[in-house]
Amino acid sequence: MIQLPLLPLLHCLGCSAWLLLLAGPIASSASPADDSARRGDPSSSGSDEVQRQPHDSSYGTFASEFYDLRYLSEEGYPFPTAPPVDPFAKIKVDDCGKTKGCFRYGKPGCTAETCDYFLSYRMIGADVEFELSADTDGWVAVGFSSDKKMGGDDVMACVHDDNGRVRIQHFYNVGQWAKEIQRNPARDEEGVFENNRVTCRFKRPVNVPRDETIVDLHLSWYYLFAWGPAIQGSITRHDIDSPPTSERVVSIYKYEDIFMPSAAYQTFSSPFCLLLIVALTFYLLMGTP
């Protein structure tokens, strides 16, 4: 009788058992019902429910499905990009006198980007849209007055604060002092500070409930134009001693393009100045031998 070593024998038996365990699922024969279920045969089940493939619960499959559903956009980018921010649309002066009314103060032929002061207005539904721009790093405003004097006026101002923002504020002139009013009729506000200019655009209703600090724009008013510096987001005295005003009351239903020369150009364009220049020229010519 031949005796085999005990350890090698146990080792071989263990290997055989392990191989049988691995080969078990492969060697097992599938039942017809299981085969029909894998083929999607509806007759193999007593219900009309569609047979679904078993879900792979492995971590790799879960992570892949979660990434595809959560982070992949339709275009295939891994992460959605933030929507672009619309920049401030430049003011179009070609529309002045046609689809909106404009006031320009400064050099003849100036635009919204070169005038000392610029204002436009136009009707949009039940609102009036205003555009303001001035050569300043502080504030630019328009006032609605029953006369050409400061006092008792409804004022809308665009103020450049220390954070670089341009905010729309509502004021009421008490004598020569502008008092900020918390009730602000402005909406759809936007503003920008560029090239040492404050520019803004906003809307306010045409008709408002009775309020002494907010005028009804359905009526005609004198327009007061002003601009000046600001300290920590608070307006200070306007740049010039006598800010320009409209020569007559303004109707928001009538679009005009009105130009007002600044003080420097008023001097050289006045009839008296032109007559003086002609007289001096004639005197110099006659006095020359």
PDB file of C-alpha atoms in Angstrom:
ATOM      1  CA  MET A   1       0.000   0.000   0.000  1.00  0.00           C
ATOM      2  CA  ILE A   2       1.417   3.255  -1.072  1.00  0.00           C
ATOM      3  CA  GLN A   3       1.059   6.102   1.379  1.00  0.00           C
ATOM      4  CA  LEU A   4       0.773   9.632   0.045  1.00  0.00           C
ATOM      5  CA  PRO A   5       1.943  12.609   1.990  1.00  0.00           C
ATOM      6  CA  LEU A   6      -0.947  14.232   3.911  1.00  0.00           C
ATOM      7  CA  LEU A   7      -0.227  17.948   3.194  1.00  0.00           C
ATOM      8  CA  PRO A   8      -0.021  17.676  -0.625  1.00  0.00           C
ATOM      9  CA  LEU A   9      -3.256  15.733  -0.599  1.00  0.00           C
ATOM     10  CA  LEU A  10      -5.107  18.330   1.405  1.00  0.00           C
ATOM     11  CA  HIS A  11      -3.678  20.989  -0.863  1.00  0.00           C
ATOM     12  CA  CYS A  12      -4.992  19.288  -3.982  1.00  0.00           C
ATOM     13  CA  LEU A  13      -8.425  18.801  -2.435  1.00  0.00           C
ATOM     14  CA  GLY A  14      -8.609  22.510  -1.557  1.00  0.00           C
ATOM     15  CA  CYS A  15      -7.709  23.548  -5.096  1.00  0.00           C
ATOM     16  CA  SER A  16     -10.346  21.284  -6.543  1.00  0.00           C
ATOM     17  CA  ALA A  17     -13.031  22.728  -4.291  1.00  0.00           C
ATOM     18  CA  TRP A  18     -12.059  26.268  -5.241  1.00  0.00           C
ATOM     19  CA  LEU A  19     -12.212  25.444  -8.947  1.00  0.00           C
ATOM     20  CA  LEU A  20     -15.641  23.881  -8.502  1.00  0.00           C
ATOM     21  CA  LEU A  21     -16.906  27.021  -6.786  1.00  0.00           C
ATOM     22  CA  LEU A  22     -15.651  29.220  -9.635  1.00  0.00           C
ATOM     23  CA  ALA A  23     -17.013  26.967 -12.335  1.00  0.00           C
ATOM     24  CA  GLY A  24     -20.324  26.464 -10.599  1.00  0.00           C
ATOM     25  CA  PRO A  25     -22.272  29.374 -12.157  1.00  0.00           C
ATOM     26  CA  ILE A  26     -20.869  28.618 -15.605  1.00  0.00           C
ATOM     27  CA  ALA A  27     -21.534  24.908 -15.465  1.00  0.00           C
ATOM     28  CA  SER A  28     -25.070  25.292 -14.122  1.00  0.00           C
ATOM     29  CA  SER A  29     -27.691  24.951 -16.793  1.00  0.00           C
ATOM     30  CA  ALA A  30     -30.235  27.754 -17.202  1.00  0.00           C
ATOM     31  CA  SER A  31     -33.930  26.940 -17.025  1.00  0.00           C
ATOM     32  CA  PRO A  32     -36.204  27.703 -19.992  1.00  0.00           C
ATOM     33  CA  ALA A  33     -38.006  30.321 -17.931  1.00  0.00           C
ATOM     34  CA  ASP A  34     -34.773  32.134 -17.196  1.00  0.00           C
ATOM     35  CA  ASP A  35     -33.757  31.906 -20.833  1.00  0.00           C
ATOM     36  CA  SER A  36     -37.077  33.391 -21.914  1.00  0.00           C
ATOM     37  CA  ALA A  37     -36.751  36.179 -19.392  1.00  0.00           C
ATOM     38  CA  ARG A  38     -33.321  37.065 -20.723  1.00  0.00           C
ATOM     39  CA  ARG A  39     -34.708  37.161 -24.275  1.00  0.00           C
ATOM     40  CA  GLY A  40     -37.524  39.466 -23.138  1.00  0.00           C
ATOM     41  CA  ASP A  41     -40.282  36.993 -24.029  1.00  0.00           C
ATOM     42  CA  PRO A  42     -43.499  38.486 -22.587  1.00  0.00           C
ATOM     43  CA  SER A  43     -45.113  35.034 -22.409  1.00  0.00           C
ATOM     44  CA  SER A  44     -42.622  33.947 -19.821  1.00  0.00           C
ATOM     45  CA  SER A  45     -44.163  36.219 -17.175  1.00  0.00           C
ATOM     46  CA  GLY A  46     -47.701  36.321 -15.863  1.00  0.00           C
ATOM     47  CA  SER A  47     -47.763  40.171 -15.936  1.00  0.00           C
ATOM     48  CA  ASP A  48     -47.444  42.745 -18.721  1.00  0.00           C
ATOM     49  CA  GLU A  49     -44.526  44.474 -17.038  1.00  0.00           C
ATOM     50  CA  VAL A  50     -41.531  44.789 -19.304  1.00  0.00           C
ATOM     51  CA  GLN A  51     -38.560  42.868 -18.050  1.00  0.00           C
ATOM     52  CA  ARG A  52     -35.637  45.113 -17.242  1.00  0.00           C
ATOM     53  CA  GLN A  53     -31.988  44.339 -17.206  1.00  0.00           C
ATOM     54  CA  PRO A  54     -30.571  43.961 -13.722  1.00  0.00           C
ATOM     55  CA  HIS A  55     -28.836  47.131 -12.434  1.00  0.00           C
ATOM     56  CA  ASP A  56     -25.129  46.892 -11.897  1.00  0.00           C
ATOM     57  CA  SER A  57     -24.611  48.053  -8.354  1.00  0.00           C
ATOM     58  CA  SER A  58     -20.875  48.354  -8.615  1.00  0.00           C
ATOM     59  CA  TYR A  59     -19.342  51.664  -7.503  1.00  0.00           C
ATOM     60  CA  GLY A  60     -17.791  52.319 -10.913  1.00  0.00           C
ATOM     61  CA  THR A  61     -21.122  51.984 -12.713  1.00  0.00           C
ATOM     62  CA  PHE A  62     -22.889  54.173 -10.126  1.00  0.00           C
ATOM     63  CA  ALA A  63     -20.287  56.907 -10.374  1.00  0.00           C
ATOM     64  CA  SER A  64     -20.397  56.844 -14.161  1.00  0.00           C
ATOM     65  CA  GLU A  65     -24.197  57.085 -14.309  1.00  0.00           C
ATOM     66  CA  PHE A  66     -24.299  59.865 -11.690  1.00  0.00           C
ATOM     67  CA  TYR A  67     -21.663  61.888 -13.568  1.00  0.00           C
ATOM     68  CA  ASP A  68     -23.507  61.500 -16.886  1.00  0.00           C
ATOM     69  CA  LEU A  69     -26.877  62.545 -15.478  1.00  0.00           C
ATOM     70  CA  ARG A  70     -25.713  65.251 -13.101  1.00  0.00           C
ATOM     71  CA  TYR A  71     -22.841  67.026 -14.766  1.00  0.00           C
ATOM     72  CA  LEU A  72     -22.853  66.317 -18.477  1.00  0.00           C
ATOM     73  CA  SER A  73     -24.869  68.850 -20.461  1.00  0.00           C
ATOM     74  CA  GLU A  74     -26.499  68.099 -23.779  1.00  0.00           C
ATOM     75  CA  GLU A  75     -23.493  69.554 -25.580  1.00  0.00           C
ATOM     76  CA  GLY A  76     -21.173  67.230 -23.716  1.00  0.00           C
ATOM     77  CA  TYR A  77     -19.401  69.808 -21.540  1.00  0.00           C
ATOM     78  CA  PRO A  78     -18.561  68.494 -18.090  1.00  0.00           C
ATOM     79  CA  PHE A  79     -19.862  71.568 -16.234  1.00  0.00           C
ATOM     80  CA  PRO A  80     -22.449  74.163 -17.341  1.00  0.00           C
ATOM     81  CA  THR A  81     -21.065  77.654 -17.855  1.00  0.00           C
ATOM     82  CA  ALA A  82     -22.645  80.703 -16.230  1.00  0.00           C
ATOM     83  CA  PRO A  83     -24.902  82.769 -18.512  1.00  0.00           C
ATOM     84  CA  PRO A  84     -23.147  85.824 -19.973  1.00  0.00           C
ATOM     85  CA  VAL A  85     -23.808  89.179 -18.338  1.00  0.00           C
ATOM     86  CA  ASP A  86     -25.200  91.714 -20.796  1.00  0.00           C
ATOM     87  CA  PRO A  87     -22.992  94.813 -20.865  1.00  0.00           C
ATOM     88  CA  PHE A  88     -24.505  98.276 -20.655  1.00  0.00           C
ATOM     89  CA  ALA A  89     -25.912  99.087 -24.090  1.00  0.00           C
ATOM     90  CA  LYS A  90     -24.534 102.347 -25.429  1.00  0.00           C
ATOM     91  CA  ILE A  91     -26.926 105.247 -25.826  1.00  0.00           C
ATOM     92  CA  LYS A  92     -27.910 105.811 -29.454  1.00  0.00           C
ATOM     93  CA  VAL A  93     -28.078 109.468 -30.429  1.00  0.00           C
ATOM     94  CA  ASP A  94     -29.261 108.692 -33.966  1.00  0.00           C
ATOM     95  CA  ASP A  95     -32.714 108.074 -32.494  1.00  0.00           C
ATOM     96  CA  CYS A  96     -32.893 111.581 -30.987  1.00  0.00           C
ATOM     97  CA  GLY A  97     -35.862 113.517 -32.310  1.00  0.00           C
ATOM     98  CA  LYS A  98     -37.268 110.345 -33.918  1.00  0.00           C
ATOM     99  CA  THR A  99     -38.074 107.648 -31.392  1.00  0.00           C
ATOM    100  CA  LYS A 100     -36.983 109.543 -28.285  1.00  0.00           C
ATOM    101  CA  GLY A 101     -36.445 113.076 -27.064  1.00  0.00           C
ATOM    102  CA  CYS A 102     -32.927 114.304 -26.235  1.00  0.00           C
ATOM    103  CA  PHE A 103     -31.197 117.207 -24.510  1.00  0.00           C
ATOM    104  CA  ARG A 104     -27.496 117.820 -25.094  1.00  0.00           C
ATOM    105  CA  TYR A 105     -25.332 120.298 -23.277  1.00  0.00           C
ATOM    106  CA  GLY A 106     -21.714 120.906 -24.238  1.00  0.00           C
ATOM    107  CA  LYS A 107     -19.769 121.178 -27.461  1.00  0.00           C
ATOM    108  CA  PRO A 108     -21.760 121.472 -30.715  1.00  0.00           C
ATOM    109  CA  GLY A 109     -22.210 118.065 -32.297  1.00  0.00           C
ATOM    110  CA  CYS A 110     -21.465 116.170 -29.083  1.00  0.00           C
ATOM    111  CA  THR A 111     -22.873 112.729 -28.360  1.00  0.00           C
ATOM    112  CA  ALA A 112     -23.965 110.895 -25.232  1.00  0.00           C
ATOM    113  CA  GLU A 113     -20.317 109.989 -24.658  1.00  0.00           C
ATOM    114  CA  THR A 114     -18.839 113.448 -25.242  1.00  0.00           C
ATOM    115  CA  CYS A 115     -21.450 115.988 -24.069  1.00  0.00           C
ATOM    116  CA  ASP A 116     -21.006 117.616 -20.689  1.00  0.00           C
ATOM    117  CA  TYR A 117     -24.562 116.466 -19.992  1.00  0.00           C
ATOM    118  CA  PHE A 118     -26.956 114.237 -21.927  1.00  0.00           C
ATOM    119  CA  LEU A 119     -30.565 113.174 -21.328  1.00  0.00           C
ATOM    120  CA  SER A 120     -33.017 111.149 -23.380  1.00  0.00           C
ATOM    121  CA  TYR A 121     -36.578 110.024 -22.733  1.00  0.00           C
ATOM    122  CA  ARG A 122     -39.090 107.812 -24.513  1.00  0.00           C
ATOM    123  CA  MET A 123     -42.401 106.118 -23.802  1.00  0.00           C
ATOM    124  CA  ILE A 124     -42.430 102.333 -23.299  1.00  0.00           C
ATOM    125  CA  GLY A 125     -45.933 101.180 -22.475  1.00  0.00           C
ATOM    126  CA  ALA A 126     -46.999 102.749 -19.185  1.00  0.00           C
ATOM    127  CA  ASP A 127     -43.417 103.801 -18.376  1.00  0.00           C
ATOM    128  CA  VAL A 128     -40.965 106.469 -19.433  1.00  0.00           C
ATOM    129  CA  GLU A 129     -37.402 105.315 -20.022  1.00  0.00           C
ATOM    130  CA  PHE A 130     -34.686 107.821 -19.176  1.00  0.00           C
ATOM    131  CA  GLU A 131     -31.025 107.751 -20.163  1.00  0.00           C
ATOM    132  CA  LEU A 132     -28.567 110.079 -18.440  1.00  0.00           C
ATOM    133  CA  SER A 133     -24.862 110.679 -18.895  1.00  0.00           C
ATOM    134  CA  ALA A 134     -22.464 113.354 -17.679  1.00  0.00           C
ATOM    135  CA  ASP A 135     -18.757 114.092 -17.575  1.00  0.00           C
ATOM    136  CA  THR A 136     -18.315 113.430 -13.857  1.00  0.00           C
ATOM    137  CA  ASP A 137     -17.175 110.748 -11.452  1.00  0.00           C
ATOM    138  CA  GLY A 138     -19.999 111.473  -8.990  1.00  0.00           C
ATOM    139  CA  TRP A 139     -23.637 111.858 -10.016  1.00  0.00           C
ATOM    140  CA  VAL A 140     -25.941 112.989 -12.814  1.00  0.00           C
ATOM    141  CA  ALA A 141     -29.581 113.950 -12.344  1.00  0.00           C
ATOM    142  CA  VAL A 142     -32.734 115.317 -13.905  1.00  0.00           C
ATOM    143  CA  GLY A 143     -35.344 117.305 -12.007  1.00  0.00           C
ATOM    144  CA  PHE A 144     -39.002 117.894 -12.831  1.00  0.00           C
ATOM    145  CA  SER A 145     -40.099 121.365 -11.794  1.00  0.00           C
ATOM    146  CA  SER A 146     -43.082 123.665 -12.144  1.00  0.00           C
ATOM    147  CA  ASP A 147     -40.655 126.540 -12.732  1.00  0.00           C
ATOM    148  CA  LYS A 148     -37.003 126.969 -13.620  1.00  0.00           C
ATOM    149  CA  LYS A 149     -35.891 127.373 -10.038  1.00  0.00           C
ATOM    150  CA  MET A 150     -34.589 124.782  -7.614  1.00  0.00           C
ATOM    151  CA  GLY A 151     -37.063 124.021  -4.843  1.00  0.00           C
ATOM    152  CA  GLY A 152     -40.016 121.655  -4.573  1.00  0.00           C
ATOM    153  CA  ASP A 153     -38.714 119.471  -7.416  1.00  0.00           C
ATOM    154  CA  ASP A 154     -38.901 115.746  -8.061  1.00  0.00           C
ATOM    155  CA  VAL A 155     -35.350 114.561  -8.863  1.00  0.00           C
ATOM    156  CA  MET A 156     -33.972 111.289 -10.207  1.00  0.00           C
ATOM    157  CA  ALA A 157     -30.208 110.863  -9.828  1.00  0.00           C
ATOM    158  CA  CYS A 158     -27.658 108.241 -10.843  1.00  0.00           C
ATOM    159  CA  VAL A 159     -24.963 108.104  -8.172  1.00  0.00           C
ATOM    160  CA  HIS A 160     -21.548 106.482  -8.461  1.00  0.00           C
ATOM    161  CA  ASP A 161     -20.605 104.992  -5.096  1.00  0.00           C
ATOM    162  CA  ASP A 162     -17.231 103.937  -3.666  1.00  0.00           C
ATOM    163  CA  ASN A 163     -17.776 100.321  -4.726  1.00  0.00           C
ATOM    164  CA  GLY A 164     -17.865 101.283  -8.387  1.00  0.00           C
ATOM    165  CA  ARG A 165     -21.613 100.778  -8.747  1.00  0.00           C
ATOM    166  CA  VAL A 166     -24.085 103.277 -10.183  1.00  0.00           C
ATOM    167  CA  ARG A 167     -27.305 103.410  -8.154  1.00  0.00           C
ATOM    168  CA  ILE A 168     -30.568 105.168  -9.047  1.00  0.00           C
ATOM    169  CA  GLN A 169     -31.805 107.376  -6.215  1.00  0.00           C
ATOM    170  CA  HIS A 170     -34.868 109.555  -5.710  1.00  0.00           C
ATOM    171  CA  PHE A 171     -34.605 113.058  -4.216  1.00  0.00           C
ATOM    172  CA  TYR A 172     -36.868 115.980  -3.430  1.00  0.00           C
ATOM    173  CA  ASN A 173     -35.475 119.491  -3.510  1.00  0.00           C
ATOM    174  CA  VAL A 174     -36.156 121.400  -0.331  1.00  0.00           C
ATOM    175  CA  GLY A 175     -34.942 124.874  -1.251  1.00  0.00           C
ATOM    176  CA  GLN A 176     -31.328 124.454  -2.353  1.00  0.00           C
ATOM    177  CA  TRP A 177     -30.948 121.130  -0.601  1.00  0.00           C
ATOM    178  CA  ALA A 178     -31.745 117.709  -2.080  1.00  0.00           C
ATOM    179  CA  LYS A 179     -33.351 115.299   0.360  1.00  0.00           C
ATOM    180  CA  GLU A 180     -33.284 111.590  -0.492  1.00  0.00           C
ATOM    181  CA  ILE A 181     -36.725 109.956  -0.541  1.00  0.00           C
ATOM    182  CA  GLN A 182     -36.967 106.255   0.257  1.00  0.00           C
ATOM    183  CA  ARG A 183     -39.924 105.795  -2.049  1.00  0.00           C
ATOM    184  CA  ASN A 184     -38.169 105.286  -5.374  1.00  0.00           C
ATOM    185  CA  PRO A 185     -40.291 104.978  -8.543  1.00  0.00           C
ATOM    186  CA  ALA A 186     -37.357 103.759 -10.658  1.00  0.00           C
ATOM    187  CA  ARG A 187     -37.237 100.223 -12.026  1.00  0.00           C
ATOM    188  CA  ASP A 188     -35.196  98.252 -14.551  1.00  0.00           C
ATOM    189  CA  GLU A 189     -32.175 100.146 -13.307  1.00  0.00           C
ATOM    190  CA  GLU A 190     -28.753  99.855 -14.864  1.00  0.00           C
ATOM    191  CA  GLY A 191     -25.687 102.068 -14.821  1.00  0.00           C
ATOM    192  CA  VAL A 192     -21.988 102.150 -15.526  1.00  0.00           C
ATOM    193  CA  PHE A 193     -18.966 104.301 -14.724  1.00  0.00           C
ATOM    194  CA  GLU A 194     -16.486 104.402 -17.598  1.00  0.00           C
ATOM    195  CA  ASN A 195     -14.024 106.957 -18.942  1.00  0.00           C
ATOM    196  CA  ASN A 196     -14.778 109.297 -16.047  1.00  0.00           C
ATOM    197  CA  ARG A 197     -18.462 109.356 -16.997  1.00  0.00           C
ATOM    198  CA  VAL A 198     -21.550 108.311 -15.083  1.00  0.00           C
ATOM    199  CA  THR A 199     -24.159 106.793 -17.390  1.00  0.00           C
ATOM    200  CA  CYS A 200     -27.443 105.155 -16.436  1.00  0.00           C
ATOM    201  CA  ARG A 201     -30.792 103.975 -17.737  1.00  0.00           C
ATOM    202  CA  PHE A 202     -34.045 103.407 -15.846  1.00  0.00           C
ATOM    203  CA  LYS A 203     -37.831 103.489 -16.145  1.00  0.00           C
ATOM    204  CA  ARG A 204     -40.494 105.117 -14.019  1.00  0.00           C
ATOM    205  CA  PRO A 205     -44.289 105.082 -14.342  1.00  0.00           C
ATOM    206  CA  VAL A 206     -46.056 107.840 -16.201  1.00  0.00           C
ATOM    207  CA  ASN A 207     -48.949 108.015 -13.752  1.00  0.00           C
ATOM    208  CA  VAL A 208     -48.386 107.670 -10.025  1.00  0.00           C
ATOM    209  CA  PRO A 209     -50.647 107.988  -6.974  1.00  0.00           C
ATOM    210  CA  ARG A 210     -50.873 111.493  -5.611  1.00  0.00           C
ATOM    211  CA  ASP A 211     -47.571 112.324  -3.941  1.00  0.00           C
ATOM    212  CA  GLU A 212     -45.891 115.702  -3.652  1.00  0.00           C
ATOM    213  CA  THR A 213     -42.413 114.155  -4.061  1.00  0.00           C
ATOM    214  CA  ILE A 214     -43.239 112.206  -7.242  1.00  0.00           C
ATOM    215  CA  VAL A 215     -44.744 114.201 -10.097  1.00  0.00           C
ATOM    216  CA  ASP A 216     -47.103 112.861 -12.720  1.00  0.00           C
ATOM    217  CA  LEU A 217     -45.153 112.700 -15.966  1.00  0.00           C
ATOM    218  CA  HIS A 218     -48.396 112.739 -17.914  1.00  0.00           C
ATOM    219  CA  LEU A 219     -48.204 116.489 -17.302  1.00  0.00           C
ATOM    220  CA  SER A 220     -45.535 118.812 -18.719  1.00  0.00           C
ATOM    221  CA  TRP A 221     -42.700 120.102 -16.550  1.00  0.00           C
ATOM    222  CA  TYR A 222     -39.548 122.148 -16.810  1.00  0.00           C
ATOM    223  CA  TYR A 223     -36.511 119.864 -16.796  1.00  0.00           C
ATOM    224  CA  LEU A 224     -33.555 120.741 -14.581  1.00  0.00           C
ATOM    225  CA  PHE A 225     -30.179 119.263 -15.543  1.00  0.00           C
ATOM    226  CA  ALA A 226     -27.399 118.839 -12.990  1.00  0.00           C
ATOM    227  CA  TRP A 227     -24.289 116.808 -12.246  1.00  0.00           C
ATOM    228  CA  GLY A 228     -21.434 116.938  -9.781  1.00  0.00           C
ATOM    229  CA  PRO A 229     -19.080 115.054  -7.443  1.00  0.00           C
ATOM    230  CA  ALA A 230     -20.038 112.531  -4.797  1.00  0.00           C
ATOM    231  CA  ILE A 231     -18.403 111.687  -1.469  1.00  0.00           C
ATOM    232  CA  GLN A 232     -18.818 108.093  -0.289  1.00  0.00           C
ATOM    233  CA  GLY A 233     -21.865 107.654  -2.486  1.00  0.00           C
ATOM    234  CA  SER A 234     -23.538 110.900  -1.322  1.00  0.00           C
ATOM    235  CA  ILE A 235     -24.152 113.736  -3.758  1.00  0.00           C
ATOM    236  CA  THR A 236     -22.605 117.158  -3.188  1.00  0.00           C
ATOM    237  CA  ARG A 237     -23.116 120.536  -4.832  1.00  0.00           C
ATOM    238  CA  HIS A 238     -23.391 120.521  -8.622  1.00  0.00           C
ATOM    239  CA  ASP A 239     -20.397 121.398 -10.762  1.00  0.00           C
ATOM    240  CA  ILE A 240     -21.627 124.714 -12.149  1.00  0.00           C
ATOM    241  CA  ASP A 241     -23.381 127.515 -10.284  1.00  0.00           C
ATOM    242  CA  SER A 242     -26.279 127.798 -12.735  1.00  0.00           C
ATOM    243  CA  PRO A 243     -27.098 124.348 -14.174  1.00  0.00           C
ATOM    244  CA  PRO A 244     -28.944 124.384 -17.505  1.00  0.00           C
ATOM    245  CA  THR A 245     -32.705 124.033 -17.686  1.00  0.00           C
ATOM    246  CA  SER A 246     -35.161 123.474 -20.489  1.00  0.00           C
ATOM    247  CA  GLU A 247     -36.341 126.701 -22.113  1.00  0.00           C
ATOM    248  CA  ARG A 248     -39.975 125.571 -21.948  1.00  0.00           C
ATOM    249  CA  VAL A 249     -42.006 122.816 -20.368  1.00  0.00           C
ATOM    250  CA  VAL A 250     -41.351 119.353 -21.765  1.00  0.00           C
ATOM    251  CA  SER A 251     -43.986 116.871 -22.876  1.00  0.00           C
ATOM    252  CA  ILE A 252     -42.957 113.224 -22.845  1.00  0.00           C
ATOM    253  CA  TYR A 253     -45.211 112.686 -25.849  1.00  0.00           C
ATOM    254  CA  LYS A 254     -43.197 115.037 -28.040  1.00  0.00           C
ATOM    255  CA  TYR A 255     -39.740 113.891 -29.134  1.00  0.00           C
ATOM    256  CA  GLU A 256     -37.296 116.702 -29.814  1.00  0.00           C
ATOM    257  CA  ASP A 257     -33.511 116.884 -30.181  1.00  0.00           C
ATOM    258  CA  ILE A 258     -32.451 120.031 -28.344  1.00  0.00           C
ATOM    259  CA  PHE A 259     -28.857 121.208 -28.101  1.00  0.00           C
ATOM    260  CA  MET A 260     -27.638 123.771 -25.572  1.00  0.00           C
ATOM    261  CA  PRO A 261     -24.049 125.022 -25.873  1.00  0.00           C
ATOM    262  CA  SER A 262     -22.019 125.068 -22.696  1.00  0.00           C
ATOM    263  CA  ALA A 263     -20.763 128.320 -21.218  1.00  0.00           C
ATOM    264  CA  ALA A 264     -17.486 128.186 -23.155  1.00  0.00           C
ATOM    265  CA  TYR A 265     -19.284 127.919 -26.481  1.00  0.00           C
ATOM    266  CA  GLN A 266     -22.030 130.361 -25.548  1.00  0.00           C
ATOM    267  CA  THR A 267     -19.409 133.131 -25.275  1.00  0.00           C
ATOM    268  CA  PHE A 268     -18.178 132.699 -28.812  1.00  0.00           C
ATOM    269  CA  SER A 269     -21.566 132.060 -30.348  1.00  0.00           C
ATOM    270  CA  SER A 270     -23.431 135.058 -28.922  1.00  0.00           C
ATOM    271  CA  PRO A 271     -24.354 137.858 -31.389  1.00  0.00           C
ATOM    272  CA  PHE A 272     -22.617 140.478 -29.230  1.00  0.00           C
ATOM    273  CA  CYS A 273     -19.371 138.529 -29.257  1.00  0.00           C
ATOM    274  CA  LEU A 274     -19.501 138.052 -33.023  1.00  0.00           C
ATOM    275  CA  LEU A 275     -20.155 141.787 -33.530  1.00  0.00           C
ATOM    276  CA  LEU A 276     -17.230 142.606 -31.250  1.00  0.00           C
ATOM    277  CA  ILE A 277     -14.926 140.335 -33.223  1.00  0.00           C
ATOM    278  CA  VAL A 278     -15.977 141.962 -36.523  1.00  0.00           C
ATOM    279  CA  ALA A 279     -15.446 145.442 -35.077  1.00  0.00           C
ATOM    280  CA  LEU A 280     -11.976 144.600 -33.770  1.00  0.00           C
ATOM    281  CA  THR A 281     -11.015 143.037 -37.086  1.00  0.00           C
ATOM    282  CA  PHE A 282     -12.208 146.121 -38.995  1.00  0.00           C
ATOM    283  CA  TYR A 283     -10.361 148.432 -36.608  1.00  0.00           C
ATOM    284  CA  LEU A 284      -7.126 146.493 -36.998  1.00  0.00           C
ATOM    285  CA  LEU A 285      -7.398 146.486 -40.776  1.00  0.00           C
ATOM    286  CA  MET A 286      -8.163 150.202 -40.987  1.00  0.00           C
ATOM    287  CA  GLY A 287      -5.427 151.097 -38.560  1.00  0.00           C
ATOM    288  CA  THR A 288      -2.753 149.226 -40.527  1.00  0.00           C
ATOM    289  CA  PRO A 289      -0.793 151.621 -42.849  1.00  0.00           C
TER     290      PRO A 289
END
